[in-house]
Amino acid sequence: MPTSDTVRIAAVSDVHYGKHSQGALQPLFTQIAERADVLLIPGDLTDYGLAEEARLLARDLTAAVKIPIVAVLGNHDYESDQSQDIADILTDAGVHVLDGDAVEVHGIGFAGVKGFAGGFGRGTLGPWGERAIKQFVQEAVNEALKLESALARLKNATRIALLHYSPIRATVEGEPAEIFPWLGSSRLEEPLTRFQVSAVVHGHAHKGSPEGKTATGIPVYNVSLPVLRAAYPDQPAFRIIEVPRPAITAESEDRRAFGRRATDREPPASRVADAPAS
Ligand SMILES: [Fe+2]
Ligand SMILES: [Fe+2]
């Protein structure tokens, strides 16, 4: 448990573990464990979406990281139709793998979903014309609905969202403009605004920008490993988000005991201001 008046949340995504990655990021994971109270990994945990790759990552995480870990899968984790195996392997290693779920750690609420593509603002793809286009758009809508239902379950004053795809354009800037629509969707922004999350972390845009804000000023961090390495070359490649440590109350203890996850299958520093009361 954190001992100070802040909870230090580390985040890094797009670790892309491959068949030869054993040990590759263990020094980074060790630094994270020494400096943070919880680790977020929002997607692209593996390179080709293979269970074998997930096993190597799970082994490195288990060896180096003794703090709670919360993750969502990314598009790469779906490449080989082994996404459920990947989720199971990481869950067995103690990782909270969220897919429209929420979990409470150190009194902070975390909601996670992969998200999807479709573009931003006025350029957002609409459900018109061919059936294939409508299905594509529906996938983005479904992911936004999953995010909404996950956030709705959280009663914590401080709520953090994990996405793989970006909910805003600002944090994909740096990528070629031609591919912006494949890097995220504005449809993900509305639930973040409605539920007044304290901060958002995402990945996927490896050449994007490290920081942005939603239209209502919610901080959004692109924590893709390549982005962090490029933006902060003199620092270890993870972001730390500091949030005020919630007081432990009888109500929060009850939530920890009974409401941790609604769909459990089994029983450079950034400071986020005090979140509004829920
Ligand atoms: Fe990636
Ligand atoms: Fe990705």
Coordinates of C-alpha atoms and ligand atoms in Angstrom, one line a residue:
M1 CA 0.0 0.0 0.0
P2 CA 1.2 3.5 -0.7
T3 CA 2.4 5.3 2.4
S4 CA 2.4 9.0 1.2
D5 CA -0.6 11.2 0.6
T6 CA -0.4 10.5 -3.1
V7 CA -0.8 7.4 -5.2
R8 CA 1.8 7.1 -7.9
I9 CA 0.4 5.5 -11.1
A10 CA 3.0 4.3 -13.7
A11 CA 1.9 3.8 -17.3
V12 CA 3.5 2.4 -20.4
S13 CA 1.9 0.6 -23.3
D14 CA 3.0 -1.0 -26.6
V15 CA 5.7 -3.2 -25.0
H16 CA 5.1 -5.6 -28.0
Y17 CA 6.6 -8.6 -26.4
G18 CA 7.9 -11.0 -29.1
K19 CA 9.4 -14.5 -29.0
H20 CA 12.8 -13.1 -28.2
S21 CA 11.8 -10.5 -25.7
Q22 CA 12.4 -12.5 -22.5
G23 CA 14.1 -10.1 -20.0
A24 CA 14.1 -7.2 -22.5
L25 CA 12.1 -4.8 -20.3
Q26 CA 12.8 -6.3 -16.9
P27 CA 15.1 -3.4 -15.9
L28 CA 12.3 -1.0 -16.8
F29 CA 9.7 -3.0 -14.9
T30 CA 12.0 -3.0 -11.9
Q31 CA 12.3 0.8 -12.0
I32 CA 8.6 1.1 -12.2
A33 CA 8.0 -1.2 -9.2
E34 CA 10.4 0.9 -7.2
R35 CA 8.8 4.2 -8.0
A36 CA 5.1 3.5 -8.4
D37 CA 2.1 2.0 -6.5
V38 CA 0.3 0.6 -9.5
L39 CA 1.3 -0.1 -13.1
L40 CA -1.0 0.5 -16.1
I41 CA -0.3 -1.2 -19.5
P42 CA -2.9 -0.1 -22.1
G43 CA -2.5 -2.5 -24.9
D44 CA -0.2 -4.1 -27.5
L45 CA 1.3 -6.3 -24.8
T46 CA 2.4 -8.8 -27.4
D47 CA 3.7 -8.3 -31.0
Y48 CA 1.8 -10.9 -32.9
G49 CA -0.9 -11.7 -30.4
L50 CA 0.6 -15.1 -29.5
A51 CA 0.0 -16.8 -26.2
E52 CA 3.7 -17.7 -26.2
E53 CA 4.6 -14.0 -26.2
A54 CA 2.2 -13.3 -23.4
R55 CA 3.9 -16.0 -21.3
L56 CA 7.2 -14.3 -21.7
L57 CA 5.8 -11.0 -20.7
A58 CA 4.0 -12.5 -17.7
R59 CA 7.2 -14.1 -16.6
D60 CA 9.1 -10.7 -16.7
L61 CA 6.2 -8.9 -14.9
T62 CA 6.0 -11.6 -12.2
A63 CA 9.7 -11.4 -11.6
A64 CA 10.0 -7.7 -11.4
V65 CA 6.7 -6.1 -10.5
K66 CA 5.2 -6.7 -7.1
I67 CA 2.7 -3.8 -7.3
P68 CA -0.8 -4.2 -8.8
I69 CA -1.0 -4.2 -12.6
V70 CA -4.0 -3.1 -14.7
A71 CA -4.1 -3.7 -18.5
V72 CA -6.2 -3.7 -21.6
L73 CA -5.4 -5.6 -24.8
G74 CA -4.5 -3.8 -28.0
N75 CA -5.0 -4.6 -31.6
H76 CA -1.8 -6.6 -31.8
D77 CA -3.0 -8.8 -29.1
Y78 CA -5.9 -9.9 -31.4
E79 CA -3.7 -10.7 -34.4
S80 CA -3.6 -14.5 -34.0
D81 CA -7.0 -15.1 -32.5
Q82 CA -5.4 -15.9 -29.1
S83 CA -6.7 -12.9 -27.3
Q84 CA -8.5 -14.9 -24.7
D85 CA -5.4 -17.0 -24.0
I86 CA -3.4 -13.8 -23.6
A87 CA -5.9 -12.4 -21.2
D88 CA -6.0 -15.7 -19.2
I89 CA -2.2 -15.9 -19.0
L90 CA -1.9 -12.4 -17.7
T91 CA -4.8 -12.8 -15.3
D92 CA -3.2 -15.9 -13.9
A93 CA 0.0 -13.8 -13.4
G94 CA -2.1 -11.4 -11.3
V95 CA -2.8 -8.7 -13.9
H96 CA -6.2 -7.1 -14.0
V97 CA -7.1 -7.4 -17.7
L98 CA -10.0 -5.1 -18.4
D99 CA -12.4 -5.3 -21.3
G100 CA -15.4 -3.1 -20.4
D101 CA -14.6 -3.9 -16.8
A102 CA -13.6 -1.7 -13.8
V103 CA -11.3 -2.4 -10.9
E104 CA -10.4 -0.5 -7.7
V105 CA -6.8 -0.3 -6.6
H106 CA -5.6 1.8 -3.7
G107 CA -9.0 3.5 -3.7
I108 CA -8.6 4.6 -7.3
G109 CA -11.1 3.4 -9.9
F110 CA -9.8 2.1 -13.2
A111 CA -12.0 1.4 -16.2
G112 CA -10.6 -0.2 -19.3
V113 CA -11.5 -1.0 -22.8
K114 CA -9.5 -1.5 -26.0
G115 CA -11.4 1.1 -28.0
F116 CA -11.4 1.2 -31.8
A117 CA -10.7 3.4 -34.8
G118 CA -12.9 5.7 -36.9
G119 CA -11.4 9.2 -36.7
F120 CA -11.9 12.4 -34.8
G121 CA -14.2 15.4 -34.7
R122 CA -16.0 16.2 -37.9
G123 CA -14.0 13.6 -39.7
T124 CA -15.5 10.7 -37.6
L125 CA -16.7 8.0 -39.8
G126 CA -20.5 7.7 -39.8
P127 CA -22.8 4.6 -40.2
W128 CA -23.9 5.3 -43.8
G129 CA -23.8 3.3 -47.0
E130 CA -22.4 -0.2 -47.2
R131 CA -23.0 -2.8 -44.6
A132 CA -19.2 -3.1 -44.0
I133 CA -19.0 0.6 -43.1
K134 CA -21.9 0.3 -40.7
Q135 CA -20.3 -2.7 -39.0
F136 CA -17.0 -0.9 -38.7
V137 CA -18.7 2.1 -37.1
Q138 CA -20.7 -0.2 -34.8
E139 CA -17.5 -1.6 -33.5
A140 CA -16.4 1.8 -32.4
V141 CA -19.9 2.5 -30.9
N142 CA -19.8 -0.8 -29.0
E143 CA -16.4 0.0 -27.5
A144 CA -17.6 3.4 -26.4
L145 CA -20.7 1.7 -24.7
K146 CA -18.4 -0.7 -23.0
L147 CA -16.3 2.2 -21.7
E148 CA -19.5 3.9 -20.5
S149 CA -20.8 0.9 -18.6
A150 CA -17.3 0.3 -17.0
L151 CA -17.2 3.9 -15.8
A152 CA -20.7 3.7 -14.5
R153 CA -19.7 1.0 -12.1
L154 CA -17.1 3.1 -10.4
K155 CA -18.1 5.1 -7.3
N156 CA -14.5 6.3 -6.6
A157 CA -13.9 10.0 -6.6
T158 CA -10.8 9.5 -8.7
R159 CA -11.4 7.5 -11.9
I160 CA -8.7 6.7 -14.5
A161 CA -9.5 5.3 -18.0
L162 CA -7.3 2.9 -19.9
L163 CA -7.7 2.7 -23.7
H164 CA -5.5 1.4 -26.4
Y165 CA -6.9 3.6 -29.1
S166 CA -6.9 7.4 -28.6
P167 CA -10.1 9.3 -27.7
I168 CA -8.7 12.6 -29.1
R169 CA -6.7 13.8 -32.0
A170 CA -4.1 15.7 -30.1
T171 CA -2.1 12.7 -28.9
V172 CA -1.9 11.1 -32.3
E173 CA -0.4 14.2 -33.8
G174 CA 3.1 13.4 -35.0
E175 CA 1.8 10.4 -37.0
P176 CA 1.1 10.8 -40.7
A177 CA -2.2 12.6 -41.0
E178 CA -3.4 10.0 -43.5
I179 CA -3.6 7.4 -40.7
F180 CA -5.2 9.5 -38.0
P181 CA -8.6 7.7 -38.5
W182 CA -7.0 4.3 -37.7
L183 CA -5.5 5.5 -34.4
G184 CA -8.6 6.3 -32.4
S185 CA -12.1 7.6 -32.3
S186 CA -13.9 10.7 -30.9
R187 CA -16.7 8.3 -29.9
L188 CA -14.6 7.3 -26.9
E189 CA -14.4 10.8 -25.6
E190 CA -18.1 11.3 -24.7
P191 CA -18.1 8.7 -21.8
L192 CA -14.9 10.2 -20.4
T193 CA -16.6 13.6 -20.3
R194 CA -19.8 12.4 -18.9
F195 CA -18.2 10.5 -16.0
Q196 CA -15.6 13.2 -15.4
V197 CA -12.6 10.9 -15.3
S198 CA -9.5 12.3 -13.7
A199 CA -7.1 11.2 -16.5
V200 CA -6.9 8.9 -19.5
V201 CA -4.0 6.8 -20.7
H202 CA -3.7 5.2 -24.1
G203 CA -1.2 3.8 -26.6
H204 CA -1.3 2.6 -30.2
A205 CA 0.1 5.8 -31.8
H206 CA 3.8 5.1 -31.6
K207 CA 4.7 8.4 -33.2
G208 CA 2.1 10.4 -31.5
S209 CA 2.3 13.1 -28.9
P210 CA 2.7 12.4 -25.2
E211 CA 0.0 14.8 -23.8
G212 CA -3.3 16.3 -24.8
K213 CA -6.7 17.2 -23.3
T214 CA -10.3 16.4 -24.1
A215 CA -12.6 19.2 -25.0
T216 CA -13.5 19.6 -21.3
G217 CA -9.9 19.6 -20.2
I218 CA -9.4 16.0 -19.0
P219 CA -5.7 15.1 -19.4
V220 CA -5.0 12.4 -21.9
Y221 CA -1.6 10.7 -22.0
N222 CA -0.2 8.7 -24.9
V223 CA 2.0 6.3 -23.0
S224 CA 3.2 4.3 -25.9
L225 CA 6.7 3.1 -25.2
P226 CA 8.2 4.6 -28.4
V227 CA 6.5 8.0 -27.7
L228 CA 7.9 8.1 -24.2
R229 CA 11.4 7.2 -25.4
A230 CA 11.3 9.9 -28.0
A231 CA 9.7 12.6 -25.9
Y232 CA 11.7 12.0 -22.7
P233 CA 15.0 10.5 -23.8
D234 CA 16.8 11.2 -20.5
Q235 CA 14.1 9.5 -18.4
P236 CA 13.0 5.9 -18.0
A237 CA 10.2 5.1 -20.4
F238 CA 7.1 5.3 -18.3
R239 CA 4.9 8.1 -17.2
I240 CA 4.0 8.7 -13.6
I241 CA 0.6 10.2 -12.8
E242 CA 0.2 11.3 -9.2
V243 CA -3.3 11.4 -7.7
P244 CA -4.3 12.3 -4.1
R245 CA -4.6 9.1 -2.0
P246 CA -8.2 8.5 -1.1
A247 CA -9.1 8.1 2.5
I248 CA -10.1 4.6 3.5
T249 CA -13.7 4.6 4.6
A250 CA -16.1 1.8 5.6
E251 CA -17.9 2.3 2.3
S252 CA -14.7 1.9 0.3
E253 CA -13.8 -1.2 2.2
D254 CA -17.2 -2.6 1.3
R255 CA -16.5 -1.8 -2.4
R256 CA -13.2 -3.6 -2.2
A257 CA -14.8 -6.6 -0.7
F258 CA -17.8 -6.9 -2.9
G259 CA -17.6 -4.8 -6.0
R260 CA -14.1 -5.0 -7.4
R261 CA -15.1 -6.1 -10.9
A262 CA -18.5 -6.3 -12.4
T263 CA -17.5 -9.1 -14.7
D264 CA -14.9 -11.0 -12.8
R265 CA -14.4 -14.4 -14.2
E266 CA -13.3 -15.5 -10.7
P267 CA -14.0 -14.4 -7.2
P268 CA 7.6 12.7 -16.1
A269 CA 5.4 13.1 -13.2
S270 CA 2.0 14.4 -13.8
R271 CA -0.2 15.5 -11.0
V272 CA -3.9 15.2 -11.4
A273 CA -5.9 17.6 -9.4
D274 CA -8.4 16.5 -6.8
A275 CA -11.3 14.9 -8.6
P276 CA -14.8 16.2 -8.1
A277 CA -16.8 14.2 -5.7
S278 CA -18.8 11.5 -7.4
Ligands
FE1 FE 1.5 -0.7 -30.7
FE2 FE -1.8 -0.8 -31.4

